[in-house]
mmCIF file of C-alpha atoms in Angstrom:
data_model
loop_
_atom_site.group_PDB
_atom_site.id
_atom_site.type_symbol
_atom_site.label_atom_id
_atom_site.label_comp_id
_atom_site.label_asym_id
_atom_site.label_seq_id
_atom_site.Cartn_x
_atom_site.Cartn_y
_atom_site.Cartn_z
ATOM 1 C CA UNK A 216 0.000 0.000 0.000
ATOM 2 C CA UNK A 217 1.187 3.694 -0.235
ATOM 3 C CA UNK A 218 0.285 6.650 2.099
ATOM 4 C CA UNK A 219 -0.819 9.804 0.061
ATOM 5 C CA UNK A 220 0.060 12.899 2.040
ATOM 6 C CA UNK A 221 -1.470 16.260 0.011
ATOM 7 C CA UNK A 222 -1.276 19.677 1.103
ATOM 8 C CA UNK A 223 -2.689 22.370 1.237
ATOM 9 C CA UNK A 224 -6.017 20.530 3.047
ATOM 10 C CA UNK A 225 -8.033 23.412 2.182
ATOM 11 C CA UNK A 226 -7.607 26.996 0.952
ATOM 12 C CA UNK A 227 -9.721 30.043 0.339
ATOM 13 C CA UNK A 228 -8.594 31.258 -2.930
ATOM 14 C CA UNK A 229 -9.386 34.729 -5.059
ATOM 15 C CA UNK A 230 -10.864 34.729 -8.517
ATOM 16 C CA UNK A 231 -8.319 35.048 -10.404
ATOM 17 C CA UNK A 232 -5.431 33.946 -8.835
ATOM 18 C CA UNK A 233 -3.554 30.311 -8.902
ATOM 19 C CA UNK A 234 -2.961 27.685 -6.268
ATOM 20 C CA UNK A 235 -0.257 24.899 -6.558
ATOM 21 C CA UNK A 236 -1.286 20.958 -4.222
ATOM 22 C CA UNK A 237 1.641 19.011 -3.546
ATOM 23 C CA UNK A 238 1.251 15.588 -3.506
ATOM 24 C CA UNK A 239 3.606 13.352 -1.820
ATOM 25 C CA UNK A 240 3.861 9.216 -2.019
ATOM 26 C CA UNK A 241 5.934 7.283 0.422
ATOM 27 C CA UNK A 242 6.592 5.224 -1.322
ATOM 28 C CA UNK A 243 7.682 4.713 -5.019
ATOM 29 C CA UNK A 244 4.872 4.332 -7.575
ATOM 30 C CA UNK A 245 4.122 3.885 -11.589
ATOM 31 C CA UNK A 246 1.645 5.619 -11.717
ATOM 32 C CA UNK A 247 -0.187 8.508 -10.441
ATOM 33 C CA UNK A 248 -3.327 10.454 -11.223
ATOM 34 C CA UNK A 249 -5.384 14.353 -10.354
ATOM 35 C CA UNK A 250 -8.752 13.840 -10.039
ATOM 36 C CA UNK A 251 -11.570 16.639 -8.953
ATOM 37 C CA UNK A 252 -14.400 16.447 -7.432
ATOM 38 C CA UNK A 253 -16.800 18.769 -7.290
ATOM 39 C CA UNK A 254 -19.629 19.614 -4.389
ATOM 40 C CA UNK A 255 -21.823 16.335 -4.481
ATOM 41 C CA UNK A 256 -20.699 14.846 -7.230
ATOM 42 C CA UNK A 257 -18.493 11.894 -8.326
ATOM 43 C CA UNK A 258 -14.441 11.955 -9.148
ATOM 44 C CA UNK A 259 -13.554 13.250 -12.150
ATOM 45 C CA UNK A 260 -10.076 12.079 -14.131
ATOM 46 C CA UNK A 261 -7.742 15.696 -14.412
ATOM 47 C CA UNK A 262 -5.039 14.392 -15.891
ATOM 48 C CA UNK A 263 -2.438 11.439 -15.158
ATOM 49 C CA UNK A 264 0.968 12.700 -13.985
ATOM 50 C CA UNK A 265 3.838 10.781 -15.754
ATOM 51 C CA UNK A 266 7.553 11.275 -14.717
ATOM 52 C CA UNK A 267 9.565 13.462 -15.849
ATOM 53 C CA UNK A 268 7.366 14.483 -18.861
ATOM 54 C CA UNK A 269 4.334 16.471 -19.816
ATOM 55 C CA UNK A 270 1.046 14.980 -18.243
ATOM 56 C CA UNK A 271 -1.600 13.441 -20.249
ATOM 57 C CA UNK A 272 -4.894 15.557 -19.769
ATOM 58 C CA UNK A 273 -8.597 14.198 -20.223
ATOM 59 C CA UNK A 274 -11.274 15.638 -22.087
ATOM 60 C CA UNK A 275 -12.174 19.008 -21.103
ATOM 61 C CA UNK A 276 -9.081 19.788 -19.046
ATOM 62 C CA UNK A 277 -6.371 21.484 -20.651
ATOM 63 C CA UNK A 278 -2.435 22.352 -19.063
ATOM 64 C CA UNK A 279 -3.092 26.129 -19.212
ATOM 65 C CA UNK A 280 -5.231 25.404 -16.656
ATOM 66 C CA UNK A 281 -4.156 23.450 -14.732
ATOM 67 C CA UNK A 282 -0.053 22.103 -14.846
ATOM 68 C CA UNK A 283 0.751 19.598 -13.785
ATOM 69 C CA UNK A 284 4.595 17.950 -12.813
ATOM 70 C CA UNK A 285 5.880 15.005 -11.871
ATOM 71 C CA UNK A 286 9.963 15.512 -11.355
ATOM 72 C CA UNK A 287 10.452 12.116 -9.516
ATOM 73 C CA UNK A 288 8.309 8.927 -8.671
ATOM 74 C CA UNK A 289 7.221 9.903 -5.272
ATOM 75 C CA UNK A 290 6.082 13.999 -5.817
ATOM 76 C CA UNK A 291 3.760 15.794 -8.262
ATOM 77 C CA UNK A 292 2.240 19.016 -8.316
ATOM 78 C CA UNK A 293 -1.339 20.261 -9.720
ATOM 79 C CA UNK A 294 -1.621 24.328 -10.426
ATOM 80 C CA UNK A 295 -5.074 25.423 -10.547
ATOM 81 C CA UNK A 296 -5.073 28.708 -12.442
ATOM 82 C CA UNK A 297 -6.716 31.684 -13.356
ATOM 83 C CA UNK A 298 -9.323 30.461 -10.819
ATOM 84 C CA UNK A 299 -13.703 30.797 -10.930
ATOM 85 C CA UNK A 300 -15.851 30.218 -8.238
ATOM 86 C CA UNK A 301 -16.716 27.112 -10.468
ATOM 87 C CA UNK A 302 -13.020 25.704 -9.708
ATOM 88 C CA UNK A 303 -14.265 25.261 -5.827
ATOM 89 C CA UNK A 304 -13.909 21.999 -5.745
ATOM 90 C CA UNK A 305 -11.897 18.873 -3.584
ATOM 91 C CA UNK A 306 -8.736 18.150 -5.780
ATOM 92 C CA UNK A 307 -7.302 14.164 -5.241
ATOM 93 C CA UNK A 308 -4.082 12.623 -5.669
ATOM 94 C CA UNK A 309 -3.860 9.477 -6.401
ATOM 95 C CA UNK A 310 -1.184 6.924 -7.088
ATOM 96 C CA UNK A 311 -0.505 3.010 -7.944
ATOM 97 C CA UNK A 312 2.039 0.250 -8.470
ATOM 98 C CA UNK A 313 0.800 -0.468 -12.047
ATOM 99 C CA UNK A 314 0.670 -3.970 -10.902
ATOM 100 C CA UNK A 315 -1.980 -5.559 -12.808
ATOM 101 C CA UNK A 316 -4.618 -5.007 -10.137
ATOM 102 C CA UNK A 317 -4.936 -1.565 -10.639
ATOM 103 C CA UNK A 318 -5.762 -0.458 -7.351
ATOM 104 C CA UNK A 319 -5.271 3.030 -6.460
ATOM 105 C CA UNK A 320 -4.875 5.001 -3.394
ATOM 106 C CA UNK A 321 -5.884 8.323 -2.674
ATOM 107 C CA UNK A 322 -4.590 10.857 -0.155
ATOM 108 C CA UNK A 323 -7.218 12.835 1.867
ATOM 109 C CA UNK A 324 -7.656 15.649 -1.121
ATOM 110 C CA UNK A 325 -7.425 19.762 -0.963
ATOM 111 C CA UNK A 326 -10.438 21.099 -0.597
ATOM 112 C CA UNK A 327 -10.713 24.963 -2.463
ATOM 113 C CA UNK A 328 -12.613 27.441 -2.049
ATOM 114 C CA UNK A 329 -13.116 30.279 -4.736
ATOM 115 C CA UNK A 330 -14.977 33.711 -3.441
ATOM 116 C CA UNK B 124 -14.736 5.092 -23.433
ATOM 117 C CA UNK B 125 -15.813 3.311 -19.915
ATOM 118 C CA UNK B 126 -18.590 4.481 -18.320
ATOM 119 C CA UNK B 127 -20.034 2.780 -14.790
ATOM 120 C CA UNK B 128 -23.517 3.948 -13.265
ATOM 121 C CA UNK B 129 -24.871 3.731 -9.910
ATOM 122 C CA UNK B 130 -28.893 3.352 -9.636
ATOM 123 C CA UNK B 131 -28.630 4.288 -5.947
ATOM 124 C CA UNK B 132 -27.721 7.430 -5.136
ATOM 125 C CA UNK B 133 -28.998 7.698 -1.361
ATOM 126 C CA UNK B 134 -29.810 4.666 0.430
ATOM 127 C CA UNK B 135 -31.289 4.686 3.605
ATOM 128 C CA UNK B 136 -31.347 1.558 5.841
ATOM 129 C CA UNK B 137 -31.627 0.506 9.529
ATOM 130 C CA UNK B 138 -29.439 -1.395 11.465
ATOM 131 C CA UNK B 139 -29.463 -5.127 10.478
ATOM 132 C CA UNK B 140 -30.717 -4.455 7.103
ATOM 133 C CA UNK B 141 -29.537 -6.448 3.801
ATOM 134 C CA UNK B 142 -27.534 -4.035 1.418
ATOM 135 C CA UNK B 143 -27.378 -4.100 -2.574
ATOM 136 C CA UNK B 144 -26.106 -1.746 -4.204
ATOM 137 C CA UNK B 145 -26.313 -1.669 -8.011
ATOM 138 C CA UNK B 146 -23.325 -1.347 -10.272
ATOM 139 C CA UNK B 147 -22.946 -1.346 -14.341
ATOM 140 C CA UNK B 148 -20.364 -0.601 -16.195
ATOM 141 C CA UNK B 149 -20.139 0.299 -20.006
ATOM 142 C CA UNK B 150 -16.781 -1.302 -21.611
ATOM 143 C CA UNK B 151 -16.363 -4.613 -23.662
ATOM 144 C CA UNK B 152 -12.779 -5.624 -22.900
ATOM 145 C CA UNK B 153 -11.122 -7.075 -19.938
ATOM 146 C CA UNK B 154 -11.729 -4.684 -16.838
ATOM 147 C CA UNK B 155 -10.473 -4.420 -13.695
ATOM 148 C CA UNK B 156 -13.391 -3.704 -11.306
ATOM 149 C CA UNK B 157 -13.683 -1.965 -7.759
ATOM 150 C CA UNK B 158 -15.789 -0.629 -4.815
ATOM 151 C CA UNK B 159 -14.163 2.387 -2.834
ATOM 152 C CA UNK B 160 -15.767 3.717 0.065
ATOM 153 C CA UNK B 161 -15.084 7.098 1.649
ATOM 154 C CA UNK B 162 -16.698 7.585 5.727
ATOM 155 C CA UNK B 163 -17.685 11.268 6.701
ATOM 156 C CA UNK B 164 -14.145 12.937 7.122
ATOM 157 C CA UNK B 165 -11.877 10.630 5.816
ATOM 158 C CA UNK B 166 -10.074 9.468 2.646
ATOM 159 C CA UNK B 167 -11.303 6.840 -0.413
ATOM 160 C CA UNK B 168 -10.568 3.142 0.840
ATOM 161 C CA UNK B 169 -10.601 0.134 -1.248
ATOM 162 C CA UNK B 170 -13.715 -2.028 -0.093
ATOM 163 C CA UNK B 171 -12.701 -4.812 -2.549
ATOM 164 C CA UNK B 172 -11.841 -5.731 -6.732
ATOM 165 C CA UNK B 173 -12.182 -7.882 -8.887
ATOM 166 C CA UNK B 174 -9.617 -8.848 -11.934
ATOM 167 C CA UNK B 175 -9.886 -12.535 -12.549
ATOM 168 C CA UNK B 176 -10.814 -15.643 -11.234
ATOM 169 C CA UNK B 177 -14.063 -16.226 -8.482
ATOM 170 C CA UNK B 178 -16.481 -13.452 -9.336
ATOM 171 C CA UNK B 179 -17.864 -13.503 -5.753
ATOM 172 C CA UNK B 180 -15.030 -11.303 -3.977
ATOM 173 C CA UNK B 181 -14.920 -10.405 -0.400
ATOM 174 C CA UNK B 182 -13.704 -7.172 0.916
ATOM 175 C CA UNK B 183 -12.929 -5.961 3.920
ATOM 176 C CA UNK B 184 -15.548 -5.058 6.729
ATOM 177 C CA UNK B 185 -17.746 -7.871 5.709
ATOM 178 C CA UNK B 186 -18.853 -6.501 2.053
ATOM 179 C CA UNK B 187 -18.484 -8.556 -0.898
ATOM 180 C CA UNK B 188 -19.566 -7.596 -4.837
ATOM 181 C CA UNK B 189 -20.574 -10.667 -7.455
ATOM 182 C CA UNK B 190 -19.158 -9.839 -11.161
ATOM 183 C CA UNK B 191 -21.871 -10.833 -13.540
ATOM 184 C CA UNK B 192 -19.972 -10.203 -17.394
ATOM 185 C CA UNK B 193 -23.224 -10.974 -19.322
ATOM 186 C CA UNK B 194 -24.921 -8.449 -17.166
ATOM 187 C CA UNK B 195 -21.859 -5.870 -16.881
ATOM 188 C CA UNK B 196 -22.601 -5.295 -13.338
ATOM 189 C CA UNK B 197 -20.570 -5.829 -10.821
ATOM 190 C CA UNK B 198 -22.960 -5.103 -7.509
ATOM 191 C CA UNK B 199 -22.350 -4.818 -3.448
ATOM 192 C CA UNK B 200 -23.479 -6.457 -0.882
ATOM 193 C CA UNK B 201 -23.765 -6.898 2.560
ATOM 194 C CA UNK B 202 -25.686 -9.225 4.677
ATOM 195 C CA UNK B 203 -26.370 -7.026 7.895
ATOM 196 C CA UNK B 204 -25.003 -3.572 7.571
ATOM 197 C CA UNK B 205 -23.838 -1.616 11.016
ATOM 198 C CA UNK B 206 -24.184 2.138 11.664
ATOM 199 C CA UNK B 207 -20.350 2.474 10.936
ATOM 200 C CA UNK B 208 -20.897 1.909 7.438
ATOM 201 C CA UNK B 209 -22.393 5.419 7.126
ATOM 202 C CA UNK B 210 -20.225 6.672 3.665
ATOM 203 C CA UNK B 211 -20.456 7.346 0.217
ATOM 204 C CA UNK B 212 -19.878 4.208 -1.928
ATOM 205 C CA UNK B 213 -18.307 4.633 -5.177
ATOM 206 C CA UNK B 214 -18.158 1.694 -8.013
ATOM 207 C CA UNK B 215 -15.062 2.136 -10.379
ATOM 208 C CA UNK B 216 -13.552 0.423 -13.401
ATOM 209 C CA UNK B 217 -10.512 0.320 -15.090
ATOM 210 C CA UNK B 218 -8.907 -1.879 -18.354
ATOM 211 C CA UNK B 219 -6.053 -3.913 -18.079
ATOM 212 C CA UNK B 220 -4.444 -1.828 -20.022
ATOM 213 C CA UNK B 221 -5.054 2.464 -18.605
ATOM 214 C CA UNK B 222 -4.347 2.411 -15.298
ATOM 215 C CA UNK B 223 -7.127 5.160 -14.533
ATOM 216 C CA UNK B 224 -9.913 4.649 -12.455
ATOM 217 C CA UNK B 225 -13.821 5.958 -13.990
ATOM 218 C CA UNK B 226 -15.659 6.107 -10.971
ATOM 219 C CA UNK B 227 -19.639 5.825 -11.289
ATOM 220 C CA UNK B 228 -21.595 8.656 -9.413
ATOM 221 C CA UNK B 229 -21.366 7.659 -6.352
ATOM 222 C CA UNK B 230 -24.058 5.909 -3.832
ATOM 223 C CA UNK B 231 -24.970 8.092 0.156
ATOM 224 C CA UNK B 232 -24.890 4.651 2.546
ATOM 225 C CA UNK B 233 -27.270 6.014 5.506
ATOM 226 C CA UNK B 234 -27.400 3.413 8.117
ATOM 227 C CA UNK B 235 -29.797 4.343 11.252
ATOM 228 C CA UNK B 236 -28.992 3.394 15.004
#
């Protein structure tokens, strides 16, 4: 198993400004993922984070918006910028082995807050 | 693309009651296939998966989910549920191949004292 540790927990953010999550494994793994999910609804797939190189973003979600990195296999980063009320929303780490069960853990998630 | 939908989206039970919750997924290949839970307050947990072999798979905290392929569903159960179980239940899928989770829409577990 691996221990997701994200942070910040929660933030109050202005329109218009950016916010950077850190995500931190502790352990080494293949692969890791941003998801969002906003108030009362399911998780969403952001992008997947891939070391060392540009992330792969899902429909809808583009890297202007939000950049992601990935320097090593235990750290990434997810910038949410230029941000709308409509960005308030819990953001998710997640990360796995890429052993073929596919499980995935997830760390606790920021929680942001756009006024 | 995968797709997976939950029927349930708030289901209210008392203590002792059988739970079923529906699951379908939308994919023809091999899939990988999971329950996550996530209790007021805390983090997504894996309940239990499925990849191969038995389709009846037990998780942890006495749940367990039956993979039906001709029906694509892959639903949970549990025989007597507590209080404790209180969350929001989320079905997901993934291929063999994208390591991604879809997650369905996600069922509200109320259990009442």
């Amino acid at each position: 198993s691996a221990v997701i540790s994200q942070k910040p927990s929660r933030d109050i953010c202005q329109r218009g400004t950016s916010l950077t999550i850190q995500c931190q494994v502790d352990s080494q793994v293949t692969m890791m993922f941003w998801y969002r999910q906003q108030p009362g609804q399911s998780l969403t797939l952001i992008a997947t984070a891939n070391q060392g190189s540009e992330a792969t973003y899902e429909s809808g979600f583009v890297i202007d918006k939000f950049p992601i990195s990935r320097p090593n296999l235990t750290f990434s980063t997810l910038t949410v910028s230029n941000m709308s009320p409509e960005d308030s929303s819990i953001y998710l780490c997640s990360g796995g082995s890429g052993m073929n069960t596919g499980e995935l853990f997830f760390g606790e998630g920021s929680r942001l807050t756009v006024l | 693309a995968q797709s997976v939908s939950q029927h349930n989206h708030h289901v209210i039970l008392s203590e002792a009651a059988s739970l079923e919750l529906g699951c379908n997924y939308s994919y023809g290949g091999t899939v990988n296939l999971f329950w996550y839970v996530q209790y007021p307050g805390q983090h997504l947990q894996l309940l239990l998966k499925y990849f191969s072999g038995d389709p009846l798979v037990k998780g942890i905290k006495g749940f367990e989910a039956e993979f039906i392929k001709s029906k694509f569903s892959f639903n949970l159960r549990k025989p007597s549920v507590q209080w404790r179980d209180t969350a929001e239940c989320f079905c997901a899928v993934s291929d063999t191949g994208r390591r991604a989770l879809t997650f369905g829409s996600g069922t509200r577990l109320q259990v009442q004292p």
